[in-house]
CSV table of N, CA and C in Angstrom, one decimal:
chain,number,residue,atom,x,y,z
Z,1,MET,N,29.0,-37.4,2.5
Z,1,MET,CA,29.8,-36.4,2.7
Z,1,MET,C,28.9,-35.2,2.7
Z,2,MET,N,29.1,-34.3,3.5
Z,2,MET,CA,28.3,-33.1,3.5
Z,2,MET,C,28.8,-32.1,2.6
Z,3,PRO,N,27.8,-31.4,1.7
Z,3,PRO,CA,28.2,-30.5,0.8
Z,3,PRO,C,28.7,-29.4,1.4
Z,4,LYS,N,29.5,-28.7,0.9
Z,4,LYS,CA,30.5,-27.5,1.3
Z,4,LYS,C,29.7,-26.3,1.1
Z,5,LEU,N,28.7,-26.3,0.2
Z,5,LEU,CA,27.8,-25.0,-0.1
Z,5,LEU,C,26.4,-25.1,0.4
Z,6,GLY,N,26.3,-25.8,1.7
Z,6,GLY,CA,24.9,-26.1,2.1
Z,6,GLY,C,23.8,-25.1,2.0
Z,7,TRP,N,24.1,-23.9,1.9
Z,7,TRP,CA,23.1,-22.8,2.1
Z,7,TRP,C,22.6,-22.4,0.6
Z,8,VAL,N,23.4,-23.0,-0.4
Z,8,VAL,CA,23.0,-22.5,-1.7
Z,8,VAL,C,22.1,-23.9,-2.2
Z,9,GLN,N,20.9,-23.4,-3.1
Z,9,GLN,CA,20.1,-24.4,-3.5
Z,9,GLN,C,20.9,-25.3,-4.6
Z,10,ALA,N,20.6,-26.6,-4.6
Z,10,ALA,CA,21.5,-27.5,-5.3
Z,10,ALA,C,21.5,-27.3,-6.7
Z,11,ASP,N,20.3,-26.9,-7.4
Z,11,ASP,CA,20.1,-26.7,-8.7
Z,11,ASP,C,20.8,-25.5,-9.1
Z,12,THR,N,20.7,-24.4,-8.3
Z,12,THR,CA,21.4,-23.3,-8.8
Z,12,THR,C,22.9,-23.3,-8.6
Z,13,CYS,N,23.4,-24.0,-7.7
Z,13,CYS,CA,24.9,-24.3,-7.5
Z,13,CYS,C,25.4,-25.0,-8.8
Z,14,THR,N,24.6,-26.1,-9.2
Z,14,THR,CA,25.0,-26.9,-10.2
Z,14,THR,C,25.0,-26.1,-11.4
Z,15,ALA,N,23.9,-25.3,-11.9
Z,15,ALA,CA,23.9,-24.5,-13.1
Z,15,ALA,C,25.0,-23.4,-13.2
Z,16,MET,N,25.2,-22.7,-12.0
Z,16,MET,CA,26.1,-21.8,-12.0
Z,16,MET,C,27.6,-22.3,-12.1
Z,17,SER,N,27.8,-23.4,-11.7
Z,17,SER,CA,29.0,-24.2,-11.7
Z,17,SER,C,29.4,-24.7,-13.1
Z,18,GLU,N,28.5,-25.2,-13.7
Z,18,GLU,CA,28.5,-25.9,-14.9
Z,18,GLU,C,28.6,-24.8,-16.2
Z,19,THR,N,27.6,-24.0,-15.9
Z,19,THR,CA,27.5,-22.9,-17.2
Z,19,THR,C,27.8,-21.5,-16.9
Z,20,GLY,N,28.0,-21.2,-15.7
Z,20,GLY,CA,28.3,-19.9,-15.2
Z,20,GLY,C,27.1,-18.9,-15.3
Z,21,ALA,N,26.0,-19.5,-15.3
Z,21,ALA,CA,24.7,-18.7,-15.4
Z,21,ALA,C,23.4,-19.6,-14.8
Z,22,ALA,N,22.5,-18.9,-14.3
Z,22,ALA,CA,21.4,-19.3,-13.7
Z,22,ALA,C,20.5,-20.2,-14.9
Z,23,SER,N,19.7,-21.0,-14.2
Z,23,SER,CA,18.7,-21.6,-15.2
Z,23,SER,C,18.0,-20.5,-16.2
Z,24,SER,N,17.8,-20.7,-17.6
Z,24,SER,CA,17.1,-19.8,-18.2
Z,24,SER,C,15.5,-19.7,-18.1
Z,25,THR,N,15.2,-20.9,-17.3
Z,25,THR,CA,13.6,-20.9,-17.1
Z,25,THR,C,13.4,-20.7,-15.5
Z,26,GLY,N,14.4,-20.6,-14.9
Z,26,GLY,CA,14.3,-20.3,-13.4
Z,26,GLY,C,14.2,-21.6,-13.0
Z,27,THR,N,14.0,-21.4,-11.5
Z,27,THR,CA,13.9,-22.7,-10.6
Z,27,THR,C,12.5,-23.3,-10.4
Z,28,LEU,N,11.6,-22.3,-11.0
Z,28,LEU,CA,10.2,-22.8,-10.7
Z,28,LEU,C,9.6,-22.9,-9.5
Z,29,LYS,N,10.5,-22.2,-8.3
Z,29,LYS,CA,10.2,-22.1,-6.8
Z,29,LYS,C,10.0,-20.7,-6.5
Z,30,PHE,N,9.2,-20.6,-5.2
Z,30,PHE,CA,9.0,-19.3,-5.0
Z,30,PHE,C,9.8,-18.7,-3.9
Z,31,TYR,N,9.9,-17.4,-3.7
Z,31,TYR,CA,10.9,-16.6,-3.0
Z,31,TYR,C,10.3,-15.4,-2.5
Z,32,MET,N,10.6,-14.8,-1.5
Z,32,MET,CA,10.2,-13.7,-1.0
Z,32,MET,C,10.7,-12.5,-1.8
Z,33,TYR,N,9.8,-11.9,-2.6
Z,33,TYR,CA,10.1,-10.5,-3.4
Z,33,TYR,C,9.9,-9.3,-2.7
Z,34,TYR,N,11.1,-9.1,-1.7
Z,34,TYR,CA,10.8,-7.9,-1.0
Z,34,TYR,C,10.6,-6.7,-1.5
Z,35,LYS,N,10.9,-6.4,-2.6
Z,35,LYS,CA,10.7,-5.2,-3.5
Z,35,LYS,C,9.2,-4.8,-3.5
Z,36,VAL,N,8.2,-5.7,-3.6
Z,36,VAL,CA,6.9,-5.6,-3.6
Z,36,VAL,C,6.2,-6.2,-2.2
Z,37,GLY,N,7.0,-6.9,-1.5
Z,37,GLY,CA,6.2,-7.6,-0.3
Z,37,GLY,C,5.5,-8.7,-0.6
Z,38,THR,N,5.9,-9.6,-1.5
Z,38,THR,CA,5.1,-10.6,-1.9
Z,38,THR,C,5.9,-11.8,-2.2
Z,39,CYS,N,5.4,-13.0,-2.2
Z,39,CYS,CA,6.0,-14.1,-2.8
Z,39,CYS,C,5.8,-14.3,-4.1
Z,40,LYS,N,6.9,-14.6,-4.9
Z,40,LYS,CA,6.7,-14.6,-6.5
Z,40,LYS,C,7.4,-15.9,-7.0
Z,41,LYS,N,7.2,-16.2,-8.1
Z,41,LYS,CA,8.0,-17.6,-8.7
Z,41,LYS,C,9.2,-17.2,-9.5
Z,42,ASP,N,10.2,-18.0,-9.3
Z,42,ASP,CA,11.3,-17.8,-10.2
Z,42,ASP,C,11.0,-18.4,-11.5
Z,43,CYS,N,10.6,-17.6,-12.4
Z,43,CYS,CA,10.2,-18.1,-13.7
Z,43,CYS,C,10.0,-16.9,-14.6
Z,44,LEU,N,10.0,-17.1,-16.0
Z,44,LEU,CA,9.5,-16.0,-17.0
Z,44,LEU,C,8.1,-15.6,-16.8
Z,45,VAL,N,8.2,-14.3,-16.8
Z,45,VAL,CA,6.9,-13.4,-16.8
Z,45,VAL,C,6.1,-13.8,-18.0
Z,46,SER,N,4.7,-13.9,-17.9
Z,46,SER,CA,4.0,-14.0,-19.2
Z,46,SER,C,2.4,-13.8,-18.6
Z,47,ALA,N,1.5,-13.4,-19.4
Z,47,ALA,CA,0.2,-13.0,-19.0
Z,47,ALA,C,-0.6,-14.4,-18.5
Z,48,THR,N,-0.1,-15.4,-18.8
Z,48,THR,CA,-0.7,-16.6,-18.1
Z,48,THR,C,0.2,-17.1,-16.8
Z,49,SER,N,1.1,-16.3,-16.3
Z,49,SER,CA,1.7,-16.7,-15.3
Z,49,SER,C,2.0,-15.6,-14.3
Z,50,PRO,N,1.1,-14.8,-14.0
Z,50,PRO,CA,1.2,-13.7,-13.1
Z,50,PRO,C,2.1,-14.0,-11.9
Z,51,GLU,N,2.1,-15.3,-11.3
Z,51,GLU,CA,3.0,-15.7,-10.2
Z,51,GLU,C,4.5,-15.5,-10.3
Z,52,CYS,N,4.9,-15.5,-11.5
Z,52,CYS,CA,6.2,-15.3,-12.0
Z,52,CYS,C,6.7,-13.9,-11.7
Z,53,SER,N,8.0,-13.7,-11.4
Z,53,SER,CA,8.5,-12.1,-11.2
Z,53,SER,C,9.6,-12.0,-12.4
Z,54,SER,N,10.3,-12.9,-12.6
Z,54,SER,CA,11.4,-13.1,-13.9
Z,54,SER,C,12.2,-14.2,-13.2
Z,55,VAL,N,13.2,-14.5,-13.8
Z,55,VAL,CA,14.3,-15.4,-13.6
Z,55,VAL,C,15.3,-14.5,-12.8
Z,56,LEU,N,15.5,-15.1,-11.8
Z,56,LEU,CA,16.5,-14.6,-10.7
Z,56,LEU,C,17.9,-14.9,-11.5
Z,57,SER,N,18.7,-13.8,-11.5
Z,57,SER,CA,19.9,-14.1,-12.2
Z,57,SER,C,21.0,-14.8,-11.3
Z,58,ASN,N,20.7,-14.6,-9.9
Z,58,ASN,CA,21.5,-15.4,-9.1
Z,58,ASN,C,20.6,-15.8,-7.7
Z,59,SER,N,20.1,-16.9,-7.6
Z,59,SER,CA,19.6,-17.3,-6.6
Z,59,SER,C,20.5,-18.0,-5.4
Z,60,VAL,N,21.7,-17.8,-5.3
Z,60,VAL,CA,22.7,-18.0,-4.3
Z,60,VAL,C,22.2,-17.6,-3.1
Z,61,GLY,N,21.9,-18.3,-2.0
Z,61,GLY,CA,21.5,-17.7,-0.8
Z,61,GLY,C,20.3,-17.4,-0.7
Z,62,GLU,N,19.4,-17.5,-1.7
Z,62,GLU,CA,17.9,-17.2,-1.6
Z,62,GLU,C,17.2,-18.3,-1.1
Z,63,ALA,N,16.3,-18.1,-0.2
Z,63,ALA,CA,15.3,-19.0,0.2
Z,63,ALA,C,14.3,-19.3,-0.6
Z,64,LEU,N,14.2,-20.7,-1.2
Z,64,LEU,CA,13.2,-20.9,-2.2
Z,64,LEU,C,12.2,-22.1,-1.8
Z,65,PHE,N,11.1,-21.8,-2.0
Z,65,PHE,CA,10.0,-22.7,-1.4
Z,65,PHE,C,9.2,-23.4,-2.8
Z,66,PRO,N,8.7,-24.8,-2.4
Z,66,PRO,CA,8.0,-25.2,-3.6
Z,66,PRO,C,6.8,-24.7,-3.8
Z,67,THR,N,6.0,-23.9,-3.0
Z,67,THR,CA,4.7,-23.3,-3.0
Z,67,THR,C,4.8,-21.9,-2.7
Z,68,ALA,N,3.7,-21.2,-3.2
Z,68,ALA,CA,3.5,-19.9,-2.6
Z,68,ALA,C,3.2,-20.1,-1.1
Z,69,ALA,N,2.3,-20.9,-0.8
Z,69,ALA,CA,1.9,-21.0,0.6
Z,69,ALA,C,3.0,-21.2,1.6
Z,70,ALA,N,4.0,-22.3,1.1
Z,70,ALA,CA,5.2,-22.5,1.9
Z,70,ALA,C,6.0,-21.1,2.0
Z,71,CYS,N,6.3,-20.4,1.1
Z,71,CYS,CA,6.7,-19.0,1.0
Z,71,CYS,C,6.3,-18.0,2.2
Z,72,TYR,N,5.0,-17.9,2.0
Z,72,TYR,CA,4.3,-17.0,2.9
Z,72,TYR,C,4.4,-17.4,4.5
Z,73,SER,N,4.2,-18.9,4.5
Z,73,SER,CA,4.2,-19.3,5.8
Z,73,SER,C,5.4,-19.2,6.5
Z,74,ALA,N,6.4,-19.2,5.6
Z,74,ALA,CA,8.0,-19.1,6.2
Z,74,ALA,C,8.2,-17.5,6.4
Z,75,LYS,N,7.8,-16.7,5.6
Z,75,LYS,CA,8.2,-15.3,5.5
Z,75,LYS,C,7.3,-14.4,6.2
Z,76,TYR,N,5.9,-14.8,6.0
Z,76,TYR,CA,4.9,-14.0,6.5
Z,76,TYR,C,3.8,-14.8,7.0
Z,77,GLY,N,4.1,-15.5,8.1
Z,77,GLY,CA,3.0,-16.4,8.9
Z,77,GLY,C,1.9,-15.8,9.3
Z,78,TRP,N,1.7,-14.5,9.5
Z,78,TRP,CA,0.7,-14.0,10.0
Z,78,TRP,C,-0.4,-13.6,8.9
Z,79,ILE,N,0.0,-13.6,7.7
Z,79,ILE,CA,-1.0,-13.3,6.5
Z,79,ILE,C,-1.9,-14.4,6.5
Z,80,ASP,N,-3.1,-14.0,6.2
Z,80,ASP,CA,-4.3,-15.0,5.7
Z,80,ASP,C,-3.8,-15.6,4.5
Z,81,THR,N,-4.1,-17.3,4.7
Z,81,THR,CA,-3.5,-18.0,3.5
Z,81,THR,C,-4.2,-17.7,2.3
Z,82,GLY,N,-5.5,-17.5,2.4
Z,82,GLY,CA,-6.0,-17.0,1.1
Z,82,GLY,C,-5.6,-15.8,0.4
Z,83,LEU,N,-5.4,-14.8,1.2
Z,83,LEU,CA,-4.9,-13.4,0.8
Z,83,LEU,C,-3.5,-13.6,0.1
Z,84,CYS,N,-2.7,-14.6,0.6
Z,84,CYS,CA,-1.5,-14.8,0.2
Z,84,CYS,C,-1.5,-15.5,-1.2
Z,85,LYS,N,-2.3,-16.5,-1.4
Z,85,LYS,CA,-2.6,-17.1,-2.8
Z,85,LYS,C,-3.2,-16.1,-3.7
Z,86,ALA,N,-4.0,-15.4,-3.3
Z,86,ALA,CA,-4.4,-14.3,-4.1
Z,86,ALA,C,-3.5,-13.3,-4.8
Z,87,MET,N,-2.7,-12.7,-3.8
Z,87,MET,CA,-1.6,-11.8,-4.0
Z,87,MET,C,-0.5,-12.4,-5.0
Z,88,VAL,N,-0.2,-13.6,-4.9
Z,88,VAL,CA,0.6,-14.1,-5.7
Z,88,VAL,C,0.2,-14.2,-7.2
Z,89,THR,N,-1.2,-14.3,-7.4
Z,89,THR,CA,-1.6,-14.4,-8.8
Z,89,THR,C,-2.3,-13.1,-9.1
Z,90,GLU,N,-2.1,-12.1,-8.3
Z,90,GLU,CA,-2.6,-10.7,-8.6
Z,90,GLU,C,-4.1,-10.7,-8.7
Z,91,GLY,N,-4.7,-11.6,-7.9
Z,91,GLY,CA,-6.2,-12.0,-7.8
Z,91,GLY,C,-6.8,-11.4,-6.4
Z,92,TYR,N,-8.0,-12.0,-6.0
Z,92,TYR,CA,-8.6,-11.4,-5.0
Z,92,TYR,C,-9.2,-12.7,-4.1
Z,93,THR,N,-9.4,-12.5,-2.9
Z,93,THR,CA,-10.1,-13.5,-2.3
Z,93,THR,C,-11.7,-13.5,-2.1
Z,94,ASN,N,-12.3,-12.4,-2.4
Z,94,ASN,CA,-13.8,-12.1,-2.5
Z,94,ASN,C,-14.1,-12.4,-1.0
Z,95,LYS,N,-13.4,-12.3,0.1
Z,95,LYS,CA,-13.7,-11.9,1.3
Z,95,LYS,C,-13.7,-10.6,2.0
Z,96,HIS,N,-14.1,-10.5,3.0
Z,96,HIS,CA,-14.1,-9.1,3.5
Z,96,HIS,C,-13.0,-8.7,4.7
Z,97,TYR,N,-12.7,-7.3,4.7
Z,97,TYR,CA,-11.8,-6.9,5.8
Z,97,TYR,C,-12.2,-5.5,6.2
Z,98,VAL,N,-11.7,-5.1,7.3
Z,98,VAL,CA,-12.2,-3.8,7.9
Z,98,VAL,C,-11.4,-2.7,7.2
Z,99,SER,N,-12.3,-1.5,6.8
Z,99,SER,CA,-11.5,-0.5,6.1
Z,99,SER,C,-11.7,0.8,7.1
Z,100,TYR,N,-10.6,1.1,7.7
Z,100,TYR,CA,-10.9,2.0,8.7
Z,100,TYR,C,-10.9,3.5,8.2
Z,101,SER,N,-10.6,3.6,6.9
Z,101,SER,CA,-10.6,4.8,6.4
Z,101,SER,C,-12.2,5.5,6.2
Z,102,ASP,N,-12.9,4.5,6.0
Z,102,ASP,CA,-14.5,4.9,5.7
Z,102,ASP,C,-15.4,4.2,6.7
Z,103,TYR,N,-14.8,3.4,7.9
Z,103,TYR,CA,-15.5,2.7,9.0
Z,103,TYR,C,-16.5,1.7,8.1
Z,104,THR,N,-16.0,0.9,7.3
Z,104,THR,CA,-17.0,-0.1,6.8
Z,104,THR,C,-16.1,-1.5,6.6
Z,105,CYS,N,-16.7,-2.6,6.0
Z,105,CYS,CA,-16.0,-3.6,5.6
Z,105,CYS,C,-16.0,-3.8,4.2
Z,106,LYS,N,-14.8,-3.6,3.5
Z,106,LYS,CA,-14.8,-3.9,2.1
Z,106,LYS,C,-14.5,-5.2,1.8
Z,107,LYS,N,-14.9,-5.7,0.4
Z,107,LYS,CA,-14.8,-6.9,0.0
Z,107,LYS,C,-13.5,-6.8,-0.8
Z,108,ASP,N,-12.6,-7.9,-0.6
Z,108,ASP,CA,-11.4,-7.9,-1.3
Z,108,ASP,C,-11.7,-8.4,-2.8
Z,109,CYS,N,-12.0,-7.4,-3.7
Z,109,CYS,CA,-12.3,-7.7,-5.0
Z,109,CYS,C,-11.9,-6.4,-5.8
Z,110,GLU,N,-12.0,-6.6,-7.2
Z,110,GLU,CA,-11.6,-5.4,-8.1
Z,110,GLU,C,-12.6,-4.4,-8.0
Z,111,THR,N,-12.0,-3.1,-7.6
Z,111,THR,CA,-12.7,-1.9,-7.4
Z,111,THR,C,-13.1,-1.4,-8.8
Z,112,THR,N,-14.5,-1.3,-8.9
Z,112,THR,CA,-14.9,-0.8,-10.2
Z,112,THR,C,-16.1,0.3,-9.8
Z,113,ALA,N,-16.6,1.1,-10.7
Z,113,ALA,CA,-17.6,2.0,-10.6
Z,113,ALA,C,-18.9,1.1,-10.1
Z,114,SER,N,-19.1,0.0,-10.7
Z,114,SER,CA,-20.3,-0.8,-10.5
Z,114,SER,C,-20.3,-1.7,-9.3
Z,115,SER,N,-19.1,-1.6,-8.6
Z,115,SER,CA,-19.0,-2.6,-7.3
Z,115,SER,C,-18.5,-1.6,-6.1
Z,116,PRO,N,-19.2,-1.0,-5.5
Z,116,PRO,CA,-18.6,0.1,-4.5
Z,116,PRO,C,-18.3,-0.8,-3.2
Z,117,GLU,N,-18.7,-2.1,-3.2
Z,117,GLU,CA,-18.5,-3.0,-2.0
Z,117,GLU,C,-16.9,-3.4,-2.1
Z,118,CYS,N,-16.3,-3.2,-3.2
Z,118,CYS,CA,-15.0,-3.8,-3.4
Z,118,CYS,C,-14.0,-2.6,-3.2
Z,119,GLY,N,-12.9,-3.1,-2.4
Z,119,GLY,CA,-11.9,-2.3,-2.1
Z,119,GLY,C,-10.5,-2.8,-2.3
Z,120,GLY,N,-10.5,-3.8,-3.1
Z,120,GLY,CA,-9.2,-4.2,-3.7
Z,120,GLY,C,-8.7,-5.0,-2.4
Z,121,ASN,N,-7.3,-5.3,-2.7
Z,121,ASN,CA,-6.5,-6.1,-1.6
Z,121,ASN,C,-6.4,-5.1,-0.6
Z,122,PRO,N,-6.4,-5.7,0.8
Z,122,PRO,CA,-6.1,-4.7,1.9
Z,122,PRO,C,-4.7,-4.2,1.8
Z,123,THR,N,-4.5,-3.1,2.2
Z,123,THR,CA,-2.9,-2.5,2.2
Z,123,THR,C,-2.2,-3.0,3.1
Z,124,ASP,N,-2.7,-3.2,4.4
Z,124,ASP,CA,-1.9,-4.0,5.5
Z,124,ASP,C,-2.2,-5.3,5.4
Z,125,LEU,N,-1.1,-6.3,4.9
Z,125,LEU,CA,-1.4,-7.5,4.7
Z,125,LEU,C,-1.6,-8.3,6.2
Z,126,ALA,N,-1.5,-7.8,7.2
Z,126,ALA,CA,-1.9,-8.4,8.6
Z,126,ALA,C,-3.2,-8.3,8.9
Z,127,THR,N,-4.0,-7.6,7.9
Z,127,THR,CA,-5.4,-7.3,8.1
Z,127,THR,C,-6.3,-8.7,8.3
Z,128,GLN,N,-7.0,-8.9,9.2
Z,128,GLN,CA,-7.9,-10.1,9.3
Z,128,GLN,C,-8.8,-10.0,8.5
Z,129,ILE,N,-9.0,-11.2,7.8
Z,129,ILE,CA,-10.0,-11.5,6.6
Z,129,ILE,C,-11.1,-12.3,7.2
Z,130,PHE,N,-12.4,-11.9,6.6
Z,130,PHE,CA,-13.7,-12.5,7.2
Z,130,PHE,C,-14.5,-13.1,5.8
Z,131,THR,N,-15.2,-14.2,6.2
Z,131,THR,CA,-16.0,-14.6,5.1
Z,131,THR,C,-17.1,-14.0,4.6
Z,132,THR,N,-17.6,-13.1,5.6
Z,132,THR,CA,-18.9,-12.5,4.9
Z,132,THR,C,-18.6,-11.0,5.7
Z,133,ALA,N,-19.4,-10.1,5.0
Z,133,ALA,CA,-19.7,-8.7,5.7
Z,133,ALA,C,-20.1,-8.6,7.1
Z,134,ASP,N,-21.3,-9.6,7.1
Z,134,ASP,CA,-21.7,-9.7,8.7
Z,134,ASP,C,-20.8,-10.1,9.6
Z,135,GLU,N,-19.6,-11.0,9.2
Z,135,GLU,CA,-18.9,-11.6,10.3
Z,135,GLU,C,-17.9,-10.4,10.6
Z,136,CYS,N,-17.5,-9.5,9.5
Z,136,CYS,CA,-16.6,-8.6,9.7
Z,136,CYS,C,-17.2,-7.2,10.5
Z,137,CYS,N,-18.3,-6.8,10.1
Z,137,CYS,CA,-18.7,-5.7,10.9
Z,137,CYS,C,-19.1,-5.8,12.1
Z,138,PRO,N,-19.8,-6.8,12.8
Z,138,PRO,CA,-20.3,-6.5,14.4
Z,138,PRO,C,-19.0,-6.5,15.2
Z,139,GLU,N,-17.9,-7.5,14.8
Z,139,GLU,CA,-16.8,-7.3,15.8
Z,139,GLU,C,-15.7,-6.3,15.6
Z,140,ASN,N,-15.9,-5.7,14.2
Z,140,ASN,CA,-14.7,-4.6,14.0
Z,140,ASN,C,-15.2,-3.4,13.7
Z,141,TYR,N,-16.4,-3.0,13.6
Z,141,TYR,CA,-17.0,-1.6,13.2
Z,141,TYR,C,-16.9,-0.8,14.3
Z,142,LEU,N,-16.2,0.3,13.9
Z,142,LEU,CA,-15.8,1.5,15.1
Z,142,LEU,C,-16.9,2.5,15.2
Z,143,GLY,N,-17.8,2.4,14.1
Z,143,GLY,CA,-19.0,3.6,14.3
Z,143,GLY,C,-19.9,3.5,15.4
C-alpha cells in the first residue's frame, strides 16, 4: 500500500502524528538552509557540531539528505564539493580562488594579519576552486 503522505519524511510524520511535535534531537539529516545559503544538519547546535543549525520545528515537506554532500549535490550542484563540506562545518578548503576585487588568487583560509594570502571563503559560491595559487593565477588573472 502506498503511503498517503509520500512527500513527508517518514520519521517526521510518525513523530508529529504520535506526539504532536518533531523529534527533540532532530532527524540528523541535512537540509538546504536558505536563510544563509548553505546545507545544515537538523540537530542541536553545539560547539562540537558546527554543521547543526537547530532542530527543525517542522520538517514536513523539507527535502532531507543523509549527507551534506548529497544536500549540496541536489541543491547546489555547481559548487565545489570541498567548499561545500568546509562551509557546512564553518571551515576552509585551503585551496585558492580568484579575487577579482584585487586581481589576485586568495587562499580559502581564515583571514588574519599574519596570513595575507587568506581571503576566507569565497563570497560567490559558484567560484572555481584551484589546488594551488599557480593553477589559479595563469588561467584567471586579469592583470
